[in-house]
Coordinates of C-alpha atoms in Angstrom, one line a residue:
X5 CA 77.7 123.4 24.6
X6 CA 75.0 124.8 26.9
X7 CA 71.7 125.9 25.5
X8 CA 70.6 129.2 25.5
X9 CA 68.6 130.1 28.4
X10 CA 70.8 127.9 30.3
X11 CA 71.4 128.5 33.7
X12 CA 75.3 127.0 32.7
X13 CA 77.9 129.8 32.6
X14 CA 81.5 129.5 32.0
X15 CA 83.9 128.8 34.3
X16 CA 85.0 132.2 36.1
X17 CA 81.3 134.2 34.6
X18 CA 79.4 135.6 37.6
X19 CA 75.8 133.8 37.8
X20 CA 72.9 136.4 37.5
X21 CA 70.9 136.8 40.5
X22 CA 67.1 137.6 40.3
X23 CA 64.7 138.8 42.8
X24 CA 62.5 135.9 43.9
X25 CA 65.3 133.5 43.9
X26 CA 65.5 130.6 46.6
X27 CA 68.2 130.6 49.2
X28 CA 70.1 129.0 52.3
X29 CA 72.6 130.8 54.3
X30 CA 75.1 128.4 55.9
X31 CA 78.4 129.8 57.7
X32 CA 78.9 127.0 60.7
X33 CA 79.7 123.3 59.3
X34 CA 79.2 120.5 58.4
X35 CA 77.3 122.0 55.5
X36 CA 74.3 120.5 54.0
X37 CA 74.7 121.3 50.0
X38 CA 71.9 118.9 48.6
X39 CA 69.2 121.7 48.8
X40 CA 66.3 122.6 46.3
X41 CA 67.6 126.1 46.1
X42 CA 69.1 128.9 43.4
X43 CA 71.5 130.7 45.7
X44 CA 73.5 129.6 48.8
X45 CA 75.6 132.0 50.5
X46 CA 78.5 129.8 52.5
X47 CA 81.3 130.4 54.5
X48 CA 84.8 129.7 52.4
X49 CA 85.8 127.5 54.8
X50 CA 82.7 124.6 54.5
X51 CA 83.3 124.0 51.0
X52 CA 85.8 123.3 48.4
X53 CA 86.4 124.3 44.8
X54 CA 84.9 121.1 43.6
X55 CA 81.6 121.7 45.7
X56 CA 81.2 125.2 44.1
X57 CA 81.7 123.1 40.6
X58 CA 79.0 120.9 41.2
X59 CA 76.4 123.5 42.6
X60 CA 77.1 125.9 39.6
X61 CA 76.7 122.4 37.2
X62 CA 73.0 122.3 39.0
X63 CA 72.7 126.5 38.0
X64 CA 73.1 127.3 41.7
X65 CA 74.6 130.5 42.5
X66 CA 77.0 130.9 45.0
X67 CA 77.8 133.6 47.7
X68 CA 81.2 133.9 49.7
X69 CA 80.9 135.2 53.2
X70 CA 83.7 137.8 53.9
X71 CA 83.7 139.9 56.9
X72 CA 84.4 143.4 55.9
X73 CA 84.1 145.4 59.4
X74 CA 86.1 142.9 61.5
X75 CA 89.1 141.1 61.7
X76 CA 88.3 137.4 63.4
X77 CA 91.0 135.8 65.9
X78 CA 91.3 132.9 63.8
X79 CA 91.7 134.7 60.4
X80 CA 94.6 133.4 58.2
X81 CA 95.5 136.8 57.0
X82 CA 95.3 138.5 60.6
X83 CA 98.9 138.6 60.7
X84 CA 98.7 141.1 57.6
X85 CA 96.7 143.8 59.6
X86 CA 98.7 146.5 61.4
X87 CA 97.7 146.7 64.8
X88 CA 96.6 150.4 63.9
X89 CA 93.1 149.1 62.4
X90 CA 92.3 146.9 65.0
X91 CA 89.7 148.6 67.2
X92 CA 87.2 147.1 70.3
X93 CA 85.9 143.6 70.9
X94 CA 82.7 143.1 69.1
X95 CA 80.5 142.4 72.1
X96 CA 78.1 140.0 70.3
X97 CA 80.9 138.2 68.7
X98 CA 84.2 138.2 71.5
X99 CA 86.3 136.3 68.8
X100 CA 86.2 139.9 66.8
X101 CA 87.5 142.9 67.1
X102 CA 86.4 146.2 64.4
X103 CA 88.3 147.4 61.9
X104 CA 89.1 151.3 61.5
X105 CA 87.2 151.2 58.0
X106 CA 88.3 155.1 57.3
X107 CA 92.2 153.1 56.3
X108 CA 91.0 152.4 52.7
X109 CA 94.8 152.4 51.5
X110 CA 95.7 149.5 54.1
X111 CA 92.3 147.7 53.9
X112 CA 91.5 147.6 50.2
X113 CA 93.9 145.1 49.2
X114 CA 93.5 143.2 52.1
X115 CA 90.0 143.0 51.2
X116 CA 90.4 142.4 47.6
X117 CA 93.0 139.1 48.7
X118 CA 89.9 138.0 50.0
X119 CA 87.5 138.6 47.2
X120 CA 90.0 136.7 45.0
X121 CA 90.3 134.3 47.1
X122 CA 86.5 133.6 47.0
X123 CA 86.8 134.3 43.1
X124 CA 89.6 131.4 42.9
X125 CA 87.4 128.6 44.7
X126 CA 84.6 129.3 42.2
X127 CA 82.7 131.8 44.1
X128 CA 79.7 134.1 42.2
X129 CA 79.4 136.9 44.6
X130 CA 80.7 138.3 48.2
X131 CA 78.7 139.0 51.5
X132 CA 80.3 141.8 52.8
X133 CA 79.7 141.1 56.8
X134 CA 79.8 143.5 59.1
X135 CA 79.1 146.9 56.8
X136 CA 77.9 148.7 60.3
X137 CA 80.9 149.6 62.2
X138 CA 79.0 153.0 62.4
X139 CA 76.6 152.0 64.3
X140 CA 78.7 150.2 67.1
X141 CA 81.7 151.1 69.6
X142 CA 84.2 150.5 67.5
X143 CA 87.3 152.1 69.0
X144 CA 87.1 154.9 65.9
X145 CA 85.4 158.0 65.4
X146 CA 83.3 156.0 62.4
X147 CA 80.4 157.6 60.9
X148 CA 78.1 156.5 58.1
X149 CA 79.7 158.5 55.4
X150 CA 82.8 156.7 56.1
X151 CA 80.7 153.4 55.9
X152 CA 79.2 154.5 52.2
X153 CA 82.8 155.3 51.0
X154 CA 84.9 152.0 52.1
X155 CA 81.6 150.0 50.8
X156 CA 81.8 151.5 47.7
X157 CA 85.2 151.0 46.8
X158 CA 84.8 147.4 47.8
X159 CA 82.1 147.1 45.8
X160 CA 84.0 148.5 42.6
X161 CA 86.7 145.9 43.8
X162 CA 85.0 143.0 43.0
X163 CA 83.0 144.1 40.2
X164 CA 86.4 144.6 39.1
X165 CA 87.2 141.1 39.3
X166 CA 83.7 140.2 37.6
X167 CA 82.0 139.1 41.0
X168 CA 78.7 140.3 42.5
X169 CA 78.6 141.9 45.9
X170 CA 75.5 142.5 48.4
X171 CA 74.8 145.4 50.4
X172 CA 74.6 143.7 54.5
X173 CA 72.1 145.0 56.7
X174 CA 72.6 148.6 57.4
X175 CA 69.2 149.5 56.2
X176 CA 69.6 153.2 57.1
X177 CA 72.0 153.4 54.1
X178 CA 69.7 151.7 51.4
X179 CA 69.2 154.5 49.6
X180 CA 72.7 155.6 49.4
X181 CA 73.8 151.6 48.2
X182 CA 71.3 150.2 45.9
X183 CA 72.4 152.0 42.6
X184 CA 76.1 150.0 43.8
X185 CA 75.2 146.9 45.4
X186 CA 73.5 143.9 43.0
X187 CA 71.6 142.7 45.7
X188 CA 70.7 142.6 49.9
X189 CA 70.7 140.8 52.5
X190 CA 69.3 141.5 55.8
X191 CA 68.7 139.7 59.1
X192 CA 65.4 139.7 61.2
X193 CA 64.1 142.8 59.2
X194 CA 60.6 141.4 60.1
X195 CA 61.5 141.6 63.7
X196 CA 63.2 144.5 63.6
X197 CA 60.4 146.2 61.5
X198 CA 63.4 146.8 59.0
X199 CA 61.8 145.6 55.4
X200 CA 60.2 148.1 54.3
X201 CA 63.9 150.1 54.4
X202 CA 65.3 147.5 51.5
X203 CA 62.6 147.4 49.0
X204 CA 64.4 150.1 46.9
X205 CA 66.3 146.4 46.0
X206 CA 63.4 144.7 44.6
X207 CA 61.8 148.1 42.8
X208 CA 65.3 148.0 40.9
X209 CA 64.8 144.4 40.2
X210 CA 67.5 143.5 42.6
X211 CA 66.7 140.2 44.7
X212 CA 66.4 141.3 48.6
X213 CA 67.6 137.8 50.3
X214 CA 66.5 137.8 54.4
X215 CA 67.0 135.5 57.4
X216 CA 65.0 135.6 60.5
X217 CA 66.3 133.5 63.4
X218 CA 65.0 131.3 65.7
X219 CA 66.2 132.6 69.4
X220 CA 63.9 135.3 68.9
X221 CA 59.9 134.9 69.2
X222 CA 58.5 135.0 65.5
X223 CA 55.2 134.3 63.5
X224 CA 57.0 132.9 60.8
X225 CA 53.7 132.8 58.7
X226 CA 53.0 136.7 59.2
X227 CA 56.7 137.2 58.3
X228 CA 55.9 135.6 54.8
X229 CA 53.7 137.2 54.2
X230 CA 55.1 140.4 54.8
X231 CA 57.9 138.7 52.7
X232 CA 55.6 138.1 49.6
X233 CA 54.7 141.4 50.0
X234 CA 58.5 143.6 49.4
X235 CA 59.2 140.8 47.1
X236 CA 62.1 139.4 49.6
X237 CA 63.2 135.6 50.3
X238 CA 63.1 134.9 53.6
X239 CA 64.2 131.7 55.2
X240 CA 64.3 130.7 59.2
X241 CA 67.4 129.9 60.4
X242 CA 69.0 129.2 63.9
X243 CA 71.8 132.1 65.2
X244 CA 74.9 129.8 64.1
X245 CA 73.3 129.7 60.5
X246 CA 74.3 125.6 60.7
X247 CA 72.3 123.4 58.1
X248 CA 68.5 123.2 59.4
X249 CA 66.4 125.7 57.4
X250 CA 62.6 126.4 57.3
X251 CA 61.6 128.3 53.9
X252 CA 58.7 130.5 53.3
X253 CA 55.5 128.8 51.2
X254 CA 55.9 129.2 47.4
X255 CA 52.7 131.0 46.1
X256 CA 51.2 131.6 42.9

């Protein structure tokens, strides 16, 4: 029986996440699991059921990277999208094309597959990838109050299957997500002057999780600080988010 206060929670229970917490972000294998931290967020893929067992023995929580916005060549479901939603290349990832995200009667339970899926291996909670269709050439007339409604409804799906979801990136729409989303996370929002935009997260006692990269010039000790400052975790990572990791200083 675990003891109270335990970080244990029974098979199928959602781990609490909590501003402050540690992190490591790996989507592109082999993956590196032996790390000091209390949340990893992973691509399906890397890991198996018994690997999420063993983290969550250890009290880590775990987070399942889904693409929400885009539908990846190699997907295993791809053959279950009609041709319809399939929109432009994205031009920073040519292996993906955008999703019409206005089709919430097609898209949900394609979606919600996913989320159970992620639920099924062990997963705590979903990174909904890719939430800023509006803000790229999609193929669709997308706008951001079409983002905000398909978010949402994903966001009711999984609490609906007892998982935890995070708002990704789209700082712009903060405001609109926090009182939905249990948590953020953002990428480079200490080069991209971007912070400051999620810190309703951490005011609601929401954990704001951040990576900045290392293809683009950074004073990683400034970021810190400017980390320690919004109350955000912020690691270093390389583009492909492989294993290697540089993490902010603890402070007292």
């Amino acid at each position: 029986m675990a003891l109270a206060g335990s970080l244990v929670a029974l098979p199928g229970t959602a781990l609490a996440f909590s501003v402050g917490d540690s992190w490591d972000w790996q989507l592109t294998g082999p993956a590196d699991l032996d790390r000091s931290v209390k949340v990893m967020a992973l691509h399906p893929d890397l890991v198996s059921d018994n690997d999420l067992a063993k983290l969550r023995e250890k009290g880590v929580k775990t987070i399942c990277y889904v693409s929400i916005g885009t539908l990846e060549r190699t997907a295993p479901d791809r053959a279950a999208f009609p041709r319809e939603v399939i929109g432009s290349t994205y031009e920073d990832w040519s292996d993906e094309r955008f999703l019409d995200i206005r089709r919430l009667t097609i898209l949900q339970p394609l979606m919600a597959a996913r989320f159970e899926t992620c639920k099924n291996m062990g997963f705590d909670a979903i990174e909904a990838d890719n939430m800023d269709v509006h803000d790229n050439d999609s193929g669709f007339p997308i706008t951001a109050r079409h983002t905000i409604a398909y978010v949402r409804l994903l966001a009711a799906t999984a609490e609906g299957m007892g998982l935890k979801i995070a708002q990704k990136n789209v700082p712009d729409l903060t405001e609109d997500l926090v009182d939905t989303f249990d948590f953020a996370i953002s990428e480079s929002c200490f080069q991209d002057r971007s912070c400051k935009a999620y810190t309703a997260y951490s005011d609601a006692g929401k954990p704001i999780f951040n990576a900045e990269y290392t293809d683009r010039p950074i004073h990683f000790s400034r970021a810190c600080e400017i980390a320690q400052k919004y109350g955000i975790s912020m690691i270093l990572k390389d583009r492909a988010l492989t294993a290697p990791a540089l993490w902010c200083p603890e402070r007292n």
